CSV table of C-alpha atoms and ligand atoms in Angstrom, one decimal:
chain,number,residue,atom,x,y,z
A,1,MET,CA,133.9,70.7,82.9
A,2,ALA,CA,134.7,72.7,85.9
A,3,ARG,CA,131.7,72.7,89.0
A,4,PRO,CA,129.0,75.4,88.0
A,5,THR,CA,129.5,76.8,91.4
A,6,LYS,CA,130.6,80.0,91.8
A,7,ALA,CA,130.1,83.5,93.5
A,8,LEU,CA,130.3,86.3,90.8
A,9,ILE,CA,131.6,89.7,92.4
A,10,ASN,CA,130.0,92.8,90.8
A,11,ILE,CA,133.0,95.4,90.7
A,12,SER,CA,130.7,98.3,89.5
A,13,ALA,CA,127.8,97.6,92.6
A,14,LEU,CA,130.6,98.0,94.7
A,15,GLN,CA,132.1,100.8,94.1
A,16,HIS,CA,128.5,102.1,93.7
A,17,ASN,CA,127.9,101.1,97.5
A,18,TYR,CA,131.3,102.6,98.1
A,19,ARG,CA,130.6,106.0,96.8
A,20,LEU,CA,127.1,106.2,98.6
A,21,ALA,CA,129.5,105.5,101.9
A,22,GLN,CA,131.8,108.4,100.7
A,23,THR,CA,128.6,110.8,99.9
A,24,LEU,CA,126.9,110.0,103.2
A,25,SER,CA,130.7,110.7,105.4
A,26,GLY,CA,130.8,114.0,103.5
A,27,ALA,CA,133.6,116.3,104.7
A,28,GLY,CA,134.7,112.9,106.5
A,29,GLN,CA,135.9,109.8,105.1
A,30,ALA,CA,134.6,106.3,104.4
A,31,MET,CA,136.7,103.2,105.7
A,32,PRO,CA,135.9,100.1,103.7
A,33,ILE,CA,135.5,97.2,106.1
A,34,ILE,CA,136.8,93.9,104.4
A,35,LYS,CA,137.4,91.2,107.4
A,36,ALA,CA,136.5,87.9,107.2
A,37,ASN,CA,137.6,88.1,103.4
A,38,ALA,CA,135.4,90.8,103.0
A,39,TYR,CA,132.3,89.3,104.2
A,40,GLY,CA,133.0,86.6,101.9
A,41,HIS,CA,133.4,88.4,98.8
A,42,GLY,CA,137.2,87.8,98.7
A,43,ALA,CA,139.3,90.6,100.4
A,44,VAL,CA,142.2,90.6,98.0
A,45,LEU,CA,139.3,91.3,95.3
A,46,VAL,CA,137.5,93.7,97.3
A,47,ALA,CA,140.7,95.9,98.0
A,48,ARG,CA,141.8,96.0,95.0
A,49,ALA,CA,138.5,97.1,93.2
A,50,LEU,CA,138.2,100.1,95.7
A,51,SER,CA,141.9,100.8,95.7
A,52,LYS,CA,141.6,103.6,93.6
A,53,LEU,CA,138.8,105.1,95.8
A,54,ALA,CA,139.2,103.9,99.8
A,55,PRO,CA,141.8,105.9,102.0
A,56,ALA,CA,142.1,103.2,104.3
A,57,PHE,CA,140.8,99.5,105.1
A,58,GLY,CA,139.5,97.7,108.1
A,59,VAL,CA,140.0,94.2,109.1
A,60,ALA,CA,139.9,92.1,112.2
A,61,CYS,CA,143.4,90.9,113.1
A,62,ILE,CA,147.0,91.2,111.5
A,63,GLU,CA,146.7,88.4,109.3
A,64,GLU,CA,144.0,89.8,107.3
A,65,ALA,CA,146.3,92.9,107.2
A,66,LEU,CA,149.2,91.4,106.1
A,67,GLU,CA,147.5,89.1,103.3
A,68,LEU,CA,146.1,92.6,101.6
A,69,ARG,CA,149.5,93.7,101.9
A,70,GLN,CA,151.0,90.7,100.6
A,71,ALA,CA,148.4,91.4,97.7
A,72,GLY,CA,150.1,95.0,97.1
A,73,ILE,CA,147.5,97.2,98.9
A,74,LYS,CA,149.1,100.3,99.9
A,75,GLN,CA,146.8,102.3,102.1
A,76,PRO,CA,147.0,102.2,106.0
A,77,ILE,CA,145.0,99.1,107.4
A,78,LEU,CA,143.2,99.8,111.0
A,79,LEU,CA,143.3,96.4,113.1
A,80,LEU,CA,139.6,96.6,114.5
A,81,GLU,CA,140.4,94.6,117.4
A,82,GLY,CA,144.1,95.9,117.8
A,83,CYS,CA,147.0,93.4,118.2
A,84,PHE,CA,146.7,90.2,120.3
A,85,THR,CA,149.8,89.9,121.8
A,86,ALA,CA,152.9,92.9,121.9
A,87,ASP,CA,155.0,90.9,119.1
A,88,GLU,CA,152.4,92.2,116.7
A,89,ILE,CA,152.9,95.8,117.3
A,90,ALA,CA,156.5,96.0,115.4
A,91,VAL,CA,155.0,94.3,112.6
A,92,ALA,CA,152.1,96.5,112.5
A,93,VAL,CA,154.5,99.2,112.6
A,94,GLU,CA,156.7,98.0,109.6
A,95,HIS,CA,153.4,97.7,107.5
A,96,ASN,CA,151.5,100.8,108.3
A,97,PHE,CA,148.8,99.1,110.2
A,98,TRP,CA,146.7,100.9,112.3
A,99,LEU,CA,145.9,99.8,116.0
A,100,MET,CA,142.6,99.8,117.8
A,101,ILE,CA,143.1,100.0,121.3
A,102,ASP,CA,140.3,98.7,123.8
A,103,ASN,CA,141.7,98.3,126.9
A,104,GLN,CA,144.9,99.5,129.5
A,105,LEU,CA,147.0,96.3,128.5
A,106,GLN,CA,147.0,96.8,124.8
A,107,LEU,CA,148.0,100.6,125.3
A,108,ASP,CA,150.7,99.7,127.5
A,109,SER,CA,151.9,97.3,125.5
A,110,ILE,CA,152.2,100.4,123.0
A,111,LEU,CA,153.7,102.9,125.7
A,112,THR,CA,156.4,100.7,126.4
A,113,CYS,CA,157.4,99.2,123.2
A,114,ASN,CA,160.5,99.7,121.3
A,115,ILE,CA,159.9,101.0,118.3
A,116,ALA,CA,161.3,103.8,116.1
A,117,THR,CA,158.2,105.4,114.2
A,118,PRO,CA,155.1,105.8,116.2
A,119,VAL,CA,151.9,104.4,115.5
A,120,THR,CA,148.8,105.2,114.5
A,121,VAL,CA,146.0,104.3,117.1
A,122,TRP,CA,142.3,104.4,117.7
A,123,LEU,CA,141.1,104.5,121.0
A,124,LYS,CA,138.0,102.6,121.5
A,125,VAL,CA,135.2,103.8,124.0
A,126,ASP,CA,132.4,101.6,125.3
A,127,THR,CA,129.1,103.9,125.0
A,128,GLY,CA,127.1,100.7,125.8
A,129,MET,CA,127.6,98.3,123.9
A,130,HIS,CA,129.7,96.3,126.8
A,131,ARG,CA,132.0,94.3,124.2
A,132,LEU,CA,135.0,96.2,123.8
A,133,GLY,CA,136.6,99.8,124.5
A,134,PHE,CA,137.4,102.1,127.6
A,135,ASP,CA,134.8,103.2,130.0
A,136,ALA,CA,133.8,106.8,129.0
A,137,ASP,CA,134.8,108.0,132.3
A,138,GLU,CA,138.5,107.1,131.5
A,139,VAL,CA,138.4,108.0,128.0
A,140,GLU,CA,139.9,111.3,128.7
A,141,SER,CA,143.0,110.3,130.8
A,142,VAL,CA,143.8,107.2,128.4
A,143,TYR,CA,144.0,110.1,125.6
A,144,ARG,CA,146.1,112.4,127.6
A,145,GLN,CA,148.3,109.0,128.5
A,146,ALA,CA,148.3,108.3,124.6
A,147,CYS,CA,149.3,111.7,123.4
A,148,SER,CA,151.9,111.8,126.0
A,149,SER,CA,153.8,109.1,124.3
A,150,ASN,CA,156.4,109.1,121.8
A,151,ASN,CA,155.4,105.7,120.3
A,152,VAL,CA,152.1,107.0,119.5
A,153,ALA,CA,151.8,109.3,116.2
A,154,GLU,CA,149.7,112.7,116.3
A,155,ASP,CA,146.7,111.7,114.7
A,156,ILE,CA,144.9,109.7,117.2
A,157,ILE,CA,141.1,108.7,116.5
A,158,VAL,CA,138.4,108.3,119.0
A,159,ALA,CA,136.0,105.9,118.0
A,160,THR,CA,132.6,104.0,119.1
A,161,HIS,CA,130.6,100.8,117.9
A,162,PHE,CA,126.8,100.7,117.9
A,163,ALA,CA,125.1,97.9,119.3
A,164,CYS,CA,121.6,98.3,118.1
A,165,ALA,CA,121.8,101.1,114.8
A,166,ASP,CA,120.0,99.0,112.3
A,167,ASP,CA,117.0,99.0,114.8
A,168,LEU,CA,115.9,102.4,113.7
A,169,SER,CA,113.1,102.9,116.2
A,170,SER,CA,115.5,101.9,119.3
A,171,GLU,CA,116.8,104.7,121.8
A,172,ALA,CA,120.1,102.8,122.1
A,173,THR,CA,122.1,104.4,119.7
A,174,VAL,CA,120.7,108.0,120.4
A,175,GLU,CA,122.1,107.3,123.9
A,176,GLN,CA,125.5,105.8,122.7
A,177,ILE,CA,125.8,108.7,120.7
A,178,ALA,CA,125.3,111.2,123.7
A,179,VAL,CA,127.6,109.5,125.6
A,180,PHE,CA,130.2,109.1,123.1
A,181,ASN,CA,129.9,112.9,122.7
A,182,SER,CA,130.1,114.1,126.5
A,183,ALA,CA,132.9,111.4,126.9
A,184,THR,CA,135.0,112.9,124.0
A,185,ALA,CA,134.0,116.8,124.1
A,186,ASN,CA,137.1,117.9,125.7
A,187,ILE,CA,138.8,115.9,123.2
A,188,THR,CA,140.3,117.2,119.7
A,189,ALA,CA,140.7,114.2,118.0
A,190,ALA,CA,139.5,113.1,115.0
A,191,LYS,CA,136.2,110.8,115.8
A,192,SER,CA,134.5,107.5,114.1
A,193,LEU,CA,131.0,106.1,115.2
A,194,ALA,CA,129.2,104.9,112.4
A,195,ASN,CA,129.0,101.3,110.9
A,196,SER,CA,126.6,100.7,108.1
A,197,PRO,CA,123.6,101.4,109.9
A,198,GLY,CA,125.0,104.2,111.9
A,199,LEU,CA,126.3,105.7,108.3
A,200,LEU,CA,123.0,104.7,106.2
A,201,GLY,CA,120.4,105.6,109.2
A,202,TRP,CA,121.8,108.0,111.8
A,203,PRO,CA,122.9,111.1,110.3
A,204,GLU,CA,124.2,112.4,113.9
A,205,ALA,CA,126.8,109.7,114.0
A,206,ARG,CA,128.4,110.7,110.7
A,207,ALA,CA,132.0,111.9,111.5
A,208,GLU,CA,135.2,112.3,110.4
A,209,TRP,CA,136.1,108.3,110.0
A,210,ASN,CA,133.2,106.0,109.0
A,211,ARG,CA,133.4,102.4,109.3
A,212,SER,CA,131.2,100.7,106.5
A,213,GLY,CA,131.4,97.2,105.8
A,214,PHE,CA,127.9,95.2,105.3
A,215,MET,CA,126.2,98.1,103.1
A,216,LEU,CA,129.6,97.5,100.7
A,217,TYR,CA,128.2,94.4,99.8
A,218,GLY,CA,124.9,95.6,98.6
A,219,ASN,CA,122.2,94.6,101.4
A,220,SER,CA,120.5,97.1,103.5
A,221,PRO,CA,121.3,96.4,107.2
A,222,PHE,CA,117.6,97.7,108.0
A,223,SER,CA,114.5,95.3,107.7
A,224,GLN,CA,112.6,98.0,106.7
A,225,PRO,CA,112.8,100.2,103.7
A,226,GLN,CA,115.3,103.2,104.5
A,227,VAL,CA,115.8,105.6,101.7
A,228,ASN,CA,119.7,105.2,101.8
A,229,GLY,CA,119.8,101.5,102.2
A,230,ASP,CA,117.6,101.4,99.1
A,231,GLN,CA,119.9,102.6,96.8
A,232,LEU,CA,122.6,99.7,97.7
A,233,LYS,CA,123.0,97.3,95.0
A,234,PRO,CA,123.9,93.8,95.5
A,235,VAL,CA,127.4,92.7,94.9
A,236,MET,CA,127.3,88.8,95.1
A,237,SER,CA,125.5,86.5,92.7
A,238,LEU,CA,125.6,83.2,94.1
A,239,GLN,CA,125.2,80.9,91.2
A,240,SER,CA,125.0,76.8,90.3
A,241,ALA,CA,123.4,74.9,87.4
A,242,ILE,CA,120.8,72.1,87.5
A,243,ILE,CA,123.0,69.0,87.0
A,244,SER,CA,119.9,66.4,87.3
A,245,LEU,CA,116.1,66.3,86.5
A,246,ARG,CA,113.4,64.1,87.3
A,247,THR,CA,109.8,63.6,87.6
A,248,VAL,CA,108.3,62.1,91.1
A,249,ASP,CA,104.8,60.7,91.8
A,250,SER,CA,102.4,62.8,94.3
A,251,GLY,CA,103.4,61.1,97.5
A,252,GLU,CA,107.1,60.5,96.6
A,253,SER,CA,109.7,62.1,99.2
A,254,VAL,CA,112.9,63.9,98.4
A,255,GLY,CA,116.4,64.0,99.9
A,256,TYR,CA,117.9,63.3,103.4
A,257,ALA,CA,115.3,62.5,105.6
A,258,ALA,CA,112.6,62.8,103.5
A,259,SER,CA,111.5,65.8,104.7
A,260,TRP,CA,109.3,66.8,101.6
A,261,THR,CA,106.9,64.8,99.6
A,262,ALA,CA,105.2,65.5,96.3
A,263,GLN,CA,102.0,66.5,96.5
A,264,ARG,CA,101.2,66.4,93.2
A,265,GLN,CA,103.2,64.8,90.2
A,266,SER,CA,106.4,67.3,90.3
A,267,ARG,CA,109.4,67.5,88.4
A,268,VAL,CA,112.4,67.8,90.5
A,269,ALA,CA,115.5,69.7,89.7
A,270,THR,CA,118.7,68.9,91.8
A,271,ILE,CA,121.3,72.0,91.8
A,272,ALA,CA,125.1,71.6,92.7
A,273,ILE,CA,125.4,73.8,95.5
A,274,GLY,CA,125.3,72.9,99.0
A,275,TYR,CA,126.1,73.6,102.9
A,276,GLY,CA,129.6,72.8,101.5
A,277,ASP,CA,129.5,76.1,99.8
A,278,GLY,CA,127.8,78.3,102.5
A,279,TYR,CA,124.1,77.6,101.5
A,280,PRO,CA,122.5,77.5,104.9
A,281,ARG,CA,122.0,74.1,105.9
A,282,LYS,CA,118.7,75.5,107.8
A,283,ALA,CA,117.6,77.1,104.5
A,284,PRO,CA,113.5,75.3,104.7
A,285,SER,CA,111.7,73.7,102.1
A,286,GLY,CA,109.9,77.0,100.5
A,287,THR,CA,113.3,79.1,100.4
A,288,PRO,CA,113.0,81.0,96.9
A,289,VAL,CA,115.7,80.1,94.0
A,290,TYR,CA,115.9,82.0,90.7
A,291,ILE,CA,115.7,79.9,87.6
A,292,ASN,CA,115.3,81.2,84.2
A,293,GLY,CA,113.1,84.4,85.2
A,294,GLN,CA,110.9,82.7,88.0
A,295,ARG,CA,111.2,81.9,91.9
A,296,VAL,CA,111.1,78.3,92.4
A,297,PRO,CA,111.2,76.4,96.0
A,298,LEU,CA,113.9,74.4,97.7
A,299,ILE,CA,112.2,71.1,98.5
A,300,GLY,CA,113.7,68.5,101.1
A,301,ARG,CA,117.1,69.1,103.0
A,302,VAL,CA,120.1,71.3,102.1
A,303,SER,CA,122.8,68.4,101.2
A,304,MET,CA,126.7,69.1,101.5
A,305,ASP,CA,126.9,69.4,97.4
A,306,MET,CA,123.6,69.6,96.4
A,307,ILE,CA,119.9,70.9,96.8
A,308,THR,CA,116.8,70.1,95.2
A,309,VAL,CA,113.7,72.5,93.8
A,310,ASP,CA,110.6,72.2,92.5
A,311,VAL,CA,110.6,73.4,89.0
A,312,THR,CA,107.2,72.2,88.2
A,313,ASP,CA,105.8,75.4,87.3
A,314,LEU,CA,108.7,76.7,85.3
A,315,ALA,CA,107.5,76.4,81.8
A,316,GLU,CA,111.1,75.4,80.2
A,317,VAL,CA,113.9,74.0,82.0
A,318,ALA,CA,116.9,71.7,81.2
A,319,ILE,CA,120.1,70.4,82.6
A,320,GLY,CA,122.9,73.1,82.9
A,321,ASP,CA,120.3,76.2,83.0
A,322,THR,CA,122.1,78.4,85.3
A,323,VAL,CA,120.7,79.0,89.2
A,324,GLU,CA,120.7,81.9,91.2
A,325,LEU,CA,121.1,81.7,94.8
A,326,TRP,CA,120.9,85.0,95.7
A,327,GLY,CA,121.8,88.4,94.1
A,328,GLU,CA,120.1,90.6,92.2
A,329,HIS,CA,116.5,88.5,92.2
A,330,ILE,CA,117.0,87.2,95.7
A,331,SER,CA,118.8,89.0,98.7
A,332,ALA,CA,121.0,87.3,100.8
A,333,ASN,CA,118.9,88.6,103.4
A,334,GLU,CA,116.2,87.1,102.3
A,335,VAL,CA,117.5,83.6,102.2
A,336,ALA,CA,118.8,84.5,105.6
A,337,GLY,CA,115.6,85.4,106.8
A,338,PHE,CA,114.2,81.8,105.8
A,339,ALA,CA,117.3,79.8,107.5
A,340,ASP,CA,117.0,82.2,110.9
A,341,THR,CA,120.2,83.9,110.2
A,342,ILE,CA,121.4,87.4,109.2
A,343,GLY,CA,122.8,88.5,105.5
A,344,TYR,CA,125.9,89.0,107.2
A,345,GLU,CA,126.3,85.1,108.1
A,346,VAL,CA,125.5,83.8,105.3
A,347,MET,CA,127.8,86.0,103.4
A,348,THR,CA,130.9,85.4,105.5
A,349,ARG,CA,130.5,81.5,106.0
A,350,MET,CA,130.6,81.1,102.4
A,351,PRO,CA,134.4,78.9,101.9
A,352,LEU,CA,137.3,79.0,99.4
A,353,ARG,CA,135.9,76.2,97.6
A,354,VAL,CA,133.6,78.5,95.9
A,355,PRO,CA,135.5,80.8,93.5
A,356,ARG,CA,134.8,84.6,93.5
A,357,ILE,CA,135.2,86.1,90.4
A,358,GLY,CA,135.1,89.6,89.5
A,359,VAL,CA,132.9,91.0,86.8
A,360,GLU,CA,132.3,94.6,85.6
B,1,PLP,C1,134.1,97.9,115.3
B,1,PLP,C2,133.6,97.5,114.3
B,1,PLP,N1,133.6,98.7,113.2
B,1,PLP,C3,132.7,98.6,112.1
B,1,PLP,C4,132.2,97.4,111.6
B,1,PLP,C5,131.5,97.1,110.5
B,1,PLP,O1,129.8,96.8,110.4
B,1,PLP,P1,129.1,96.6,109.4
B,1,PLP,O2,129.0,95.6,108.6
B,1,PLP,O3,128.0,96.4,110.1
B,1,PLP,O4,129.1,98.1,108.4
B,1,PLP,C6,132.5,96.3,112.3
B,1,PLP,C7,131.7,94.6,112.0
B,1,PLP,O5,131.7,94.1,113.2
B,1,PLP,C8,133.0,96.3,113.6
B,1,PLP,O6,133.5,95.7,114.6
C-alpha cells in the first residue's frame, strides 16, 4: 500500500488557464513560466501538457531549461535571468534557449563570445522594481549595441517586470508602464511587460509577449474578486488520507507542544501529510481541510509527515477517507493566508517526495 499523499495535476484546468492567457494576449503571445518545477506542479508534466499550445516557455536557469529539452520539449525556452556564467552561452545556442540580458556584463559576454549561430536576446529594463535590468535611459544605446552584433539574432525583445501589479489600486504599475513606454519609444523591437497580474488586470500592459506563471496554476494573484482572475481553475489538488482516528476527552491536548486542547470530547483524525510534503508548518489550528464534503479545522502543530484535524462534526468519517489540503474546495491562496505566506510559495515549496500525477 502506497502512502496516500499526492498532488493531482488537472491537465484540462491547466490548458483552460493557458487559453485564458492566450485570449487576454490578443494578437500577442502567452509564454508559460514554468520555473521552480512549474511552481511545484512538475515542469515536464506541465510543459508536455502545454506543448501543443505554447510558442515558448520561460524558466529561471539553464538547468531547468535542459531538463525540459531532455524530456523532448522542442519550443524555445527563455532563461529569465539569462546566463549566470559566460560558458552557458554556447549551451544556450546549442539548445535554442533565449537569454534575458539584465546588465552590461551579460551583454558584453554575448557580444564577445565565439558562437556560430546568433542567440535571441531579451533586454530587461528596470522601470521601478530595482531588482534587475538596465536603467531606462540606457536602453536605447544597449539596444543599438545588441542590434549591431552578429552574435545577436534579429528578433530582439525588450522587457520589464512589475513590482505591484497584483495590487489593482497601486499607481506603481501605471508608472512602470509609462517609464517603459517612454524608454522604448524609439525601439521597434517586440515588447514584454506582463506577468500574471499584469496580463489579467492591466490591459495596457499586454504586448507582443506576455509571461504568465502563477495564473496558469489556477489561483488568482489578486486578493479581491477580479473578472479575469475569477475565471481561473485550480490545477493542483493536494490530497492525502486519514491514517488514524481517535476520541480525546475535553481537556486533552493534541500534537507537538500540546498547542491545541479539546474544549469538548473530540474526534481527532490524523492525516498523512506534513511540512515534509510542503504543507506549511506555520498553518495554525483552524486552517481548513476538506473531508467528505465538509471543511474541518486543522488542530495542533503541523508535524513533518502528519497533521491532525478535528472531525467531531463530520457525520461519517473512517480511516482511508480522502482529504484535500488545497485544490477545488480550498484554494492554495487560502491555506497560504492562514500560514502568513502566499499561494506562490506554498505550491513551489512542495518537495519531490509528493508524486505529481497528471489527470485529465
Ligand atoms: C521575469 C519574470 N517574468 C514573469 C514571471 C511570472 O510571474 P507570475 O507568476 O506572477 O505570472 C516571473 C515570476 O516571478 C518573472 O520573474
